[in-house]
mmCIF file of N, CA and C in Angstrom:
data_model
loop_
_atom_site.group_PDB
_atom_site.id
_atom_site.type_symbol
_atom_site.label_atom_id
_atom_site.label_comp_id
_atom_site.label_asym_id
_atom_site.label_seq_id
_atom_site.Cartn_x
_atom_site.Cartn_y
_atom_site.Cartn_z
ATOM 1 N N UNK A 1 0.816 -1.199 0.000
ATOM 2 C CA UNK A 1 0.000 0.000 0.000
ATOM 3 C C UNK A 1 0.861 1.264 0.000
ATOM 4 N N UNK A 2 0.491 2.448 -0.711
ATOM 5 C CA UNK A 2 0.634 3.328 -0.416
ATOM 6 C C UNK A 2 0.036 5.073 -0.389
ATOM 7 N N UNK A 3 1.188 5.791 0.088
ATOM 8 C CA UNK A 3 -0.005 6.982 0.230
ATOM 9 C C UNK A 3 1.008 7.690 -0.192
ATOM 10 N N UNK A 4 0.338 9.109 -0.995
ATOM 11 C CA UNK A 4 0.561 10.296 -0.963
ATOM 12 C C UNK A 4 0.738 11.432 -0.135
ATOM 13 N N UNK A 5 1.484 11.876 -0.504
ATOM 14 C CA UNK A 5 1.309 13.188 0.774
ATOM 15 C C UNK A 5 1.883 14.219 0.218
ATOM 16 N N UNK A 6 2.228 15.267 0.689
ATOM 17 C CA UNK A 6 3.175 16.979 0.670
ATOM 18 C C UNK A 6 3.742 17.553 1.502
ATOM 19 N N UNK A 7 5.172 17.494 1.252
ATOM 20 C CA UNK A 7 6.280 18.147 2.769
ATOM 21 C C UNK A 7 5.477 19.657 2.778
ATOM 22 N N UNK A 8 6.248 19.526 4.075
ATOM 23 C CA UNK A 8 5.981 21.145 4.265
ATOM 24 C C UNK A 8 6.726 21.772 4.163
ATOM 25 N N UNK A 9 6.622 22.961 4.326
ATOM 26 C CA UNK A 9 7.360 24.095 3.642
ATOM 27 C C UNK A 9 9.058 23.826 4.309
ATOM 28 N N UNK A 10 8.950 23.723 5.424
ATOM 29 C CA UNK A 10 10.591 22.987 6.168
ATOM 30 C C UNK A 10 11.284 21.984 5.296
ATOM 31 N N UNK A 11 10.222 21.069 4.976
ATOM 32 C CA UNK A 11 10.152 20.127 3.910
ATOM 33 C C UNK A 11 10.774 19.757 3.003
ATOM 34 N N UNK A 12 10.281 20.976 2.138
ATOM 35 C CA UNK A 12 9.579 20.546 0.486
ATOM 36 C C UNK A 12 11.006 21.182 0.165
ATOM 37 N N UNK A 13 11.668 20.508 -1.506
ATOM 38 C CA UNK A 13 12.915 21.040 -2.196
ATOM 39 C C UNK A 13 13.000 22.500 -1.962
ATOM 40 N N UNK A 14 14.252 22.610 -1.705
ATOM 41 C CA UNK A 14 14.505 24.126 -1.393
ATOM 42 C C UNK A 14 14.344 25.138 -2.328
ATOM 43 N N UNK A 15 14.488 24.779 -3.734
ATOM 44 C CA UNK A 15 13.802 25.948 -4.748
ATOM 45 C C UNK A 15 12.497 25.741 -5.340
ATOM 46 N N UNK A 16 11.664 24.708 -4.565
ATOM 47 C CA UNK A 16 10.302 24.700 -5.331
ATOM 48 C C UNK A 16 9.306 25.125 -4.439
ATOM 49 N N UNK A 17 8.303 25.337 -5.174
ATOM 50 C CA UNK A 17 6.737 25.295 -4.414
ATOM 51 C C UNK A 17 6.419 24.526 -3.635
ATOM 52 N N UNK A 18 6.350 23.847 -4.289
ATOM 53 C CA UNK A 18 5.620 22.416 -3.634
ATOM 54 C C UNK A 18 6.310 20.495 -4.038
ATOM 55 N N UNK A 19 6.139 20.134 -2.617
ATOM 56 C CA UNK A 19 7.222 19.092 -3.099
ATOM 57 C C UNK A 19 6.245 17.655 -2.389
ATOM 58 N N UNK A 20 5.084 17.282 -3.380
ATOM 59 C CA UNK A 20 4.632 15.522 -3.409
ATOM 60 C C UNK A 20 5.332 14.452 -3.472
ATOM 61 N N UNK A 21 4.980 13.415 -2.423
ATOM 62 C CA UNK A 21 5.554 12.043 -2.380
ATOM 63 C C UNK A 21 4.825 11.098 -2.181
ATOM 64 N N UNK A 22 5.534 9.761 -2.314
ATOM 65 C CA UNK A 22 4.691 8.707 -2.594
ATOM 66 C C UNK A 22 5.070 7.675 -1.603
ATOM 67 N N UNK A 23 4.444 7.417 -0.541
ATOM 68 C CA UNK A 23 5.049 6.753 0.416
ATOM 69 C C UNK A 23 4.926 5.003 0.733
ATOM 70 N N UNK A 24 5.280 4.302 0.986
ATOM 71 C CA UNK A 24 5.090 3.099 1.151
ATOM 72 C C UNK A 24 5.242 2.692 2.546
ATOM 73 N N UNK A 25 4.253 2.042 2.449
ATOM 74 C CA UNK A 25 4.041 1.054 3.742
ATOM 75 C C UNK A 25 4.751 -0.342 3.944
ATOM 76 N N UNK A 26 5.317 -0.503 5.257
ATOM 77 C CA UNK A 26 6.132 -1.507 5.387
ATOM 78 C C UNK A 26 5.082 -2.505 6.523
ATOM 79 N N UNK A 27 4.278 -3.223 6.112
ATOM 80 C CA UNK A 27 3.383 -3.952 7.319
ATOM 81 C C UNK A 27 4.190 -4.453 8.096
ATOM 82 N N UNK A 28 5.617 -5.078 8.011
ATOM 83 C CA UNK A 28 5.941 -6.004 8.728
ATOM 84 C C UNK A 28 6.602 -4.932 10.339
ATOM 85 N N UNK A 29 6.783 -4.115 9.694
ATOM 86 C CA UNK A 29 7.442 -3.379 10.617
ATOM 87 C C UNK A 29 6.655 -1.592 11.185
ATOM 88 N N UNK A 30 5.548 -1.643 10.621
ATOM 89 C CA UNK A 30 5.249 -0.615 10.422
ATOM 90 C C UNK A 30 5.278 0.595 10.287
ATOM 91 N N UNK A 31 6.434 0.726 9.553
ATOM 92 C CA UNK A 31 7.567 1.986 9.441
ATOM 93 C C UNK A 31 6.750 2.011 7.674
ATOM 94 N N UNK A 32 7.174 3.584 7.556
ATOM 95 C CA UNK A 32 7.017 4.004 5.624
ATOM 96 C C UNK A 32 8.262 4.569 5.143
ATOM 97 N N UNK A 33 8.609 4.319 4.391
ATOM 98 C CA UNK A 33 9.463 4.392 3.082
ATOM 99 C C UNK A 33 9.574 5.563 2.030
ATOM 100 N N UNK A 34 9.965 6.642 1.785
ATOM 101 C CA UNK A 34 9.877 7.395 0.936
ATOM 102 C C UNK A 34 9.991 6.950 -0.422
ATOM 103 N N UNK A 35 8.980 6.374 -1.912
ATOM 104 C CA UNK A 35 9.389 5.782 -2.766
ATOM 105 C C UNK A 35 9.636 6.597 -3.700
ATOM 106 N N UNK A 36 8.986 7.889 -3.883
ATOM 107 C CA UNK A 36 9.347 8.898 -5.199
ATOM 108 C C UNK A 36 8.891 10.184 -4.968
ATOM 109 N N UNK A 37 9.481 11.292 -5.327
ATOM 110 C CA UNK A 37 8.878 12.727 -5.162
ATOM 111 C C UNK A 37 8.822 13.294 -6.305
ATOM 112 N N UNK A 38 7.970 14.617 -6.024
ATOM 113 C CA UNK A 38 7.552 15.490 -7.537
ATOM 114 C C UNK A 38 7.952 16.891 -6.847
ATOM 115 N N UNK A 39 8.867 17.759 -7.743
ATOM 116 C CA UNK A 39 8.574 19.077 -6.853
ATOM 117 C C UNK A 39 8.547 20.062 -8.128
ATOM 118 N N UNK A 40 7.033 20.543 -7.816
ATOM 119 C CA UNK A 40 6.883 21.879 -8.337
ATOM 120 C C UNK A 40 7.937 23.050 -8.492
ATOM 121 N N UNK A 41 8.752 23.333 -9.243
ATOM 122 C CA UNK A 41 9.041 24.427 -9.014
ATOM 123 C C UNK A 41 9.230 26.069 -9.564
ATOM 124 N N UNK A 42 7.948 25.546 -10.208
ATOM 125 C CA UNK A 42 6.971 27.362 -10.807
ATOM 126 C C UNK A 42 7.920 28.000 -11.601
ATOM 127 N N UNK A 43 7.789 29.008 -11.412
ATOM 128 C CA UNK A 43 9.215 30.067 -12.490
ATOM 129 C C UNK A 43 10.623 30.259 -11.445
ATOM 130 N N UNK A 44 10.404 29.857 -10.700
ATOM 131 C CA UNK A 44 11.849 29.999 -9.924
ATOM 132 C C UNK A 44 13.068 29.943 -10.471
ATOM 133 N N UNK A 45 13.463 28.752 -11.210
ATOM 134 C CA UNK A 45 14.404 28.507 -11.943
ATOM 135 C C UNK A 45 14.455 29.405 -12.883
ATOM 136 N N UNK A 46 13.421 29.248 -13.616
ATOM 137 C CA UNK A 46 13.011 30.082 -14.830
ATOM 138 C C UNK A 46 13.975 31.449 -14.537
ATOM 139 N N UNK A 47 13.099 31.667 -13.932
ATOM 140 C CA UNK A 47 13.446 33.412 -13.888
ATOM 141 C C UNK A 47 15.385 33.897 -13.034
ATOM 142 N N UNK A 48 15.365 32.666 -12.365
ATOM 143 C CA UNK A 48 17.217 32.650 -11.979
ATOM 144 C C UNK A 48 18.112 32.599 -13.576
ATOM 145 N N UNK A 49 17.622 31.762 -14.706
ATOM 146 C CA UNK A 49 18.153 31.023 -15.576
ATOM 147 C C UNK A 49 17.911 31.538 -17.182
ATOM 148 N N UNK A 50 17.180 32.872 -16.793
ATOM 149 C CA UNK A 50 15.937 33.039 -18.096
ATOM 150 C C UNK A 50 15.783 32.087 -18.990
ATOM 151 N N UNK A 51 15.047 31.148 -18.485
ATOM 152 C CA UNK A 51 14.369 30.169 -19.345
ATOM 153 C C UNK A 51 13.117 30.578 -19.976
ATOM 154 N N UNK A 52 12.641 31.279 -21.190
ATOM 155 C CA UNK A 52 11.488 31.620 -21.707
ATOM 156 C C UNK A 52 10.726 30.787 -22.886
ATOM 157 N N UNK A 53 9.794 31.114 -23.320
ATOM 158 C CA UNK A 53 9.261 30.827 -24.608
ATOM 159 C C UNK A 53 8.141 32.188 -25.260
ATOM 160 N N UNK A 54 8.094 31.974 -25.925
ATOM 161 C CA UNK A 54 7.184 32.871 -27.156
ATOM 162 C C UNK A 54 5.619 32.032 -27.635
ATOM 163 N N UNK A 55 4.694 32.601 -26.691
ATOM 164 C CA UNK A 55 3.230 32.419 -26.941
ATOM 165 C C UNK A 55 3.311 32.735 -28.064
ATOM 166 N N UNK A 56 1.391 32.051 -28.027
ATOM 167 C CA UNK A 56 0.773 32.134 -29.268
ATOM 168 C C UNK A 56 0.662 34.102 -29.672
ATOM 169 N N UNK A 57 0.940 34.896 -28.541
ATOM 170 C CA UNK A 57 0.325 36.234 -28.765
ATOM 171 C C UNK A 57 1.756 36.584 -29.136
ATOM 172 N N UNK A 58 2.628 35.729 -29.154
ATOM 173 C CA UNK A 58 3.932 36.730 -29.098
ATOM 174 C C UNK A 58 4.763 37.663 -28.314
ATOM 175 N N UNK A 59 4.005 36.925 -26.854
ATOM 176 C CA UNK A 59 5.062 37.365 -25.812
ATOM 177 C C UNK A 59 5.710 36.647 -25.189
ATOM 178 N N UNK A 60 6.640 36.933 -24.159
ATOM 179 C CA UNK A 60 7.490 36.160 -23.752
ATOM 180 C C UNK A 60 7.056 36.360 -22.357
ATOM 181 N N UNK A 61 7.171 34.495 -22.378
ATOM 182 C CA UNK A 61 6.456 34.081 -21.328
ATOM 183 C C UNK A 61 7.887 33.161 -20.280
ATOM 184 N N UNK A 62 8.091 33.167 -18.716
ATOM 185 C CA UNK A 62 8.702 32.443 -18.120
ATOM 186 C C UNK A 62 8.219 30.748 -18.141
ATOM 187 N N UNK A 63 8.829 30.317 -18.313
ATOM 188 C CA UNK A 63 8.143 28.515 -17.893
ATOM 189 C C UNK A 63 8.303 27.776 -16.615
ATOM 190 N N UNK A 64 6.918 27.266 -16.531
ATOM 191 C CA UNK A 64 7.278 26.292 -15.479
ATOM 192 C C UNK A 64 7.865 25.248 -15.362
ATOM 193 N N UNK A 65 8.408 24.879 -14.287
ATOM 194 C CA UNK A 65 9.375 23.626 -14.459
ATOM 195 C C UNK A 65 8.424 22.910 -13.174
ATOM 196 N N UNK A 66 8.546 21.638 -13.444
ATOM 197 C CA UNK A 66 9.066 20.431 -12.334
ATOM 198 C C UNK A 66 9.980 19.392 -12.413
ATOM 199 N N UNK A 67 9.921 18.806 -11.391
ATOM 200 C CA UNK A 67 11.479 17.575 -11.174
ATOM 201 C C UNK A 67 10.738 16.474 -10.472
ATOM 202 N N UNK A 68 11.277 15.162 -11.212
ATOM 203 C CA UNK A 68 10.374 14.484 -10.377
ATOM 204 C C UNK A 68 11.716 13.209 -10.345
ATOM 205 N N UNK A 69 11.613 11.923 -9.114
ATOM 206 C CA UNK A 69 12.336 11.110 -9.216
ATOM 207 C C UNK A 69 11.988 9.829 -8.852
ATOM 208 N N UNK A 70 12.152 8.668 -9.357
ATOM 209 C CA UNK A 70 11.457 7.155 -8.851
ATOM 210 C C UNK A 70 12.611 6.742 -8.547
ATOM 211 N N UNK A 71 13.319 6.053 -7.466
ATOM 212 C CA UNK A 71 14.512 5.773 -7.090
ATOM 213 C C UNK A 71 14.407 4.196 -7.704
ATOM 214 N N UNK A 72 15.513 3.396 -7.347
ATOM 215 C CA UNK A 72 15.900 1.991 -7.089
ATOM 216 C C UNK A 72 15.157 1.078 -5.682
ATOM 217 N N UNK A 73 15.149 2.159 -4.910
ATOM 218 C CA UNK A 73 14.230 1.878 -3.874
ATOM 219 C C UNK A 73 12.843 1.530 -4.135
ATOM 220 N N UNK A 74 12.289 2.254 -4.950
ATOM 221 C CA UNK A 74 10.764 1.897 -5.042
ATOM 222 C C UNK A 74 11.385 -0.253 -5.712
ATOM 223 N N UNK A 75 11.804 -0.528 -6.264
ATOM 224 C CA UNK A 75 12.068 -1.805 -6.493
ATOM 225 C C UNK A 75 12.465 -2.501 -5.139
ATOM 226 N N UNK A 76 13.276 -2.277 -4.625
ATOM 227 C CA UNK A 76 13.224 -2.778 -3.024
ATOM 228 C C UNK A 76 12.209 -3.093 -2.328
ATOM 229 N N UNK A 77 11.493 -1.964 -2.552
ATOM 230 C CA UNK A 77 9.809 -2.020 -1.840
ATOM 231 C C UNK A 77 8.741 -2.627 -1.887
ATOM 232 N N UNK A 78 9.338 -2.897 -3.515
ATOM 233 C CA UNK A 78 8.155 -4.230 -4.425
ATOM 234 C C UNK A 78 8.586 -5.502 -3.887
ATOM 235 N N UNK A 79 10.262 -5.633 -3.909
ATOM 236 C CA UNK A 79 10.321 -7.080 -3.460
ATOM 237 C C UNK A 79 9.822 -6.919 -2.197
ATOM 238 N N UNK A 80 10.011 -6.137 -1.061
ATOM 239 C CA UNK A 80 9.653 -6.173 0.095
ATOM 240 C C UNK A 80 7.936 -6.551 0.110
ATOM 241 N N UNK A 81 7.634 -6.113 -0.692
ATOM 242 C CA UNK A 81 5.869 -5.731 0.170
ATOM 243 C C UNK A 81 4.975 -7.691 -0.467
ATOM 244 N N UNK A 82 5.953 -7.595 -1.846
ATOM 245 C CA UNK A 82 5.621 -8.961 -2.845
ATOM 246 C C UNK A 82 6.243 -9.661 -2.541
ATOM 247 N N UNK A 83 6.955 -10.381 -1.785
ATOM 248 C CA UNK A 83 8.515 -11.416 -1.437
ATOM 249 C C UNK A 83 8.041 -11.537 -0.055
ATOM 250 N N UNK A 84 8.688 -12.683 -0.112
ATOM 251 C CA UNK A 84 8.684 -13.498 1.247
ATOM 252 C C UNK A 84 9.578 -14.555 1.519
ATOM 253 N N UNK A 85 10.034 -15.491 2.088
ATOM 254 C CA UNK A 85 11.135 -16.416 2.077
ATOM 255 C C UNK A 85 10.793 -17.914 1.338
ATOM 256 N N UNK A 86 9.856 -17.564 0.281
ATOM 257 C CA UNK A 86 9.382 -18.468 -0.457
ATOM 258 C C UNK A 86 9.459 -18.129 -1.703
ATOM 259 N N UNK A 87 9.855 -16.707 -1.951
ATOM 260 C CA UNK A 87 9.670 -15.929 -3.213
ATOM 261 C C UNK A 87 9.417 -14.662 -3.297
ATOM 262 N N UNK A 88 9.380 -14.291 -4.591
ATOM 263 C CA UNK A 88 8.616 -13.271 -5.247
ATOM 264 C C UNK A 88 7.884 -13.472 -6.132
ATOM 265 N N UNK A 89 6.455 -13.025 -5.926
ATOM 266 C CA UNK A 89 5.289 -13.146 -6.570
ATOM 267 C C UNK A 89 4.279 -11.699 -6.904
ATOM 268 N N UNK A 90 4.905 -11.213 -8.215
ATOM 269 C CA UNK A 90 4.349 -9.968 -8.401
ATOM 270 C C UNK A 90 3.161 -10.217 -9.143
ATOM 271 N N UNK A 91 1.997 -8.997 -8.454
ATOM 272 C CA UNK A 91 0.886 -9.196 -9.305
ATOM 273 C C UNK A 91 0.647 -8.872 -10.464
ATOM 274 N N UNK A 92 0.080 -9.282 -11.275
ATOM 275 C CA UNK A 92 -0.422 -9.004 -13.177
ATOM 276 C C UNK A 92 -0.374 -7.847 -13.858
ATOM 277 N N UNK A 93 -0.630 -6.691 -12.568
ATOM 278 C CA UNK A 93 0.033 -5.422 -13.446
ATOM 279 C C UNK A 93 1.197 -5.032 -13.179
ATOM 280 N N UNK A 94 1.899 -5.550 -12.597
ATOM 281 C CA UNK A 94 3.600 -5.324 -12.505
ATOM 282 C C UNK A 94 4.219 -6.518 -13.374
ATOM 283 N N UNK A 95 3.744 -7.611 -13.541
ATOM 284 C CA UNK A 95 4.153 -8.490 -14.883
ATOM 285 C C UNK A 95 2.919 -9.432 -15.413
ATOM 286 N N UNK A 96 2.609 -8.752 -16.326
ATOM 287 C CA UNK A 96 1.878 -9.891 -16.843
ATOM 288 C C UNK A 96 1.766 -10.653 -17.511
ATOM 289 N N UNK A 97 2.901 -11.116 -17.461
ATOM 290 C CA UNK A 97 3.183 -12.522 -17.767
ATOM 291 C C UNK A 97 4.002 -13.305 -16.437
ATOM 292 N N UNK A 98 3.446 -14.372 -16.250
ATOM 293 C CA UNK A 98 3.579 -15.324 -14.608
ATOM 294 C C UNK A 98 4.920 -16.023 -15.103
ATOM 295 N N UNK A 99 5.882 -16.314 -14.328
ATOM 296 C CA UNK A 99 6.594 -17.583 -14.876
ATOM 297 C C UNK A 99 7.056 -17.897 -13.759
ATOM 298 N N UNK A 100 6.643 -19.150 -13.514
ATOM 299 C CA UNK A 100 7.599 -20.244 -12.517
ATOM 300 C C UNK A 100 8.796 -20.895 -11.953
ATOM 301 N N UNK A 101 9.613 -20.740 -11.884
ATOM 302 C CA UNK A 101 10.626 -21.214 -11.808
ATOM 303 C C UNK A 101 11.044 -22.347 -10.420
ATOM 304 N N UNK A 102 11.027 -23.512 -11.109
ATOM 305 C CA UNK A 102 11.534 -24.823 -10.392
ATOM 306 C C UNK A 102 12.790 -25.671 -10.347
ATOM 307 N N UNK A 103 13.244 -25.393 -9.277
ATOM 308 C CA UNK A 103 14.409 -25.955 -9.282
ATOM 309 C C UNK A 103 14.809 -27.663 -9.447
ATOM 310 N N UNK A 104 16.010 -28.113 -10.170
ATOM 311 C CA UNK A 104 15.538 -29.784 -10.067
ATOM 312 C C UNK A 104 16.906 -29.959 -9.531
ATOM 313 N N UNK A 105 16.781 -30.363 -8.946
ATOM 314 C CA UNK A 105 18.501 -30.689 -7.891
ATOM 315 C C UNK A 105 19.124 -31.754 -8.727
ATOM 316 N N UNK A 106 20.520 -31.426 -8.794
ATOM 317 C CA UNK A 106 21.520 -32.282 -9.796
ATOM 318 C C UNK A 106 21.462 -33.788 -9.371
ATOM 319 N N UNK A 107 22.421 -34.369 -10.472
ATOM 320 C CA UNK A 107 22.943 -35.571 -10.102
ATOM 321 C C UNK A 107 24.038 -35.422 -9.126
ATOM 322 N N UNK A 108 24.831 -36.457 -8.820
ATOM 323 C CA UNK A 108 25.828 -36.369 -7.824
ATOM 324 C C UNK A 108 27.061 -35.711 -8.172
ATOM 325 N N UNK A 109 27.641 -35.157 -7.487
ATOM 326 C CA UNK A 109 28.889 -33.387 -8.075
ATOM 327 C C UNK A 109 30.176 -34.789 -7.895
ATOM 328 N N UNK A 110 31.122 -34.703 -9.375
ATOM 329 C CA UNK A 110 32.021 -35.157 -9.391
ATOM 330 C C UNK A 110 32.777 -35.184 -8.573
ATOM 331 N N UNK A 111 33.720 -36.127 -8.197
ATOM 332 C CA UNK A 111 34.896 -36.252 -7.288
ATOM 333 C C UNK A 111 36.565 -36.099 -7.369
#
């Protein structure tokens, strides 16, 4: 499971507006996980960087930017939340296609 939320201003990336995340739940331990953030950050940059463009009217307009990031972690989280000491078993919209894998224990290891 997880949830959304929005740092606060102490928070949130230091040159943006606003800074959304995507949090994950750890049942076993009941601790959450930071898995990915989004941060708004309006004309700020823009206007440090003059980043512009040219409307349809022919003025010049600042742009907005955002930044967003999905770590390696959010994969950690999948095996964590889908895995167990029997496996990993992801559901149909993370692969849909199933495959099994069975191990067949060798013959006897040369001498």
């Amino acid at each position: 499971p997880v949830v959304k939320g929005e740092k606060s201003q102490g928070e949130k990336f230091a040159g943006g507006d606003t800074t959304t995340t995507l949090e994950a739940f750890i049942s076993e331990n009941g601790r959450g996980i930071q898995a990915a953030t989004s941060h708004y950050l309006g004309t700020n940059f823009a206007k440090m960087f003059d980043i512009s463009f040219e409307d349809d009217d022919g003025s010049r307009k600042l742009v907005s930017q955002s930044s967003w990031g999905l770590s390696t972690r959010s994969l950690g989280i999948l095996a964590m939340v889908h895995g167990d000491d029997r496996g990993l078993v992801l559901p149909p919209r993370v692969a849909p296609v199933q495959v099994i894998v069975v191990p067949i224990p060798g013959g006897r290891s040369a001498a």
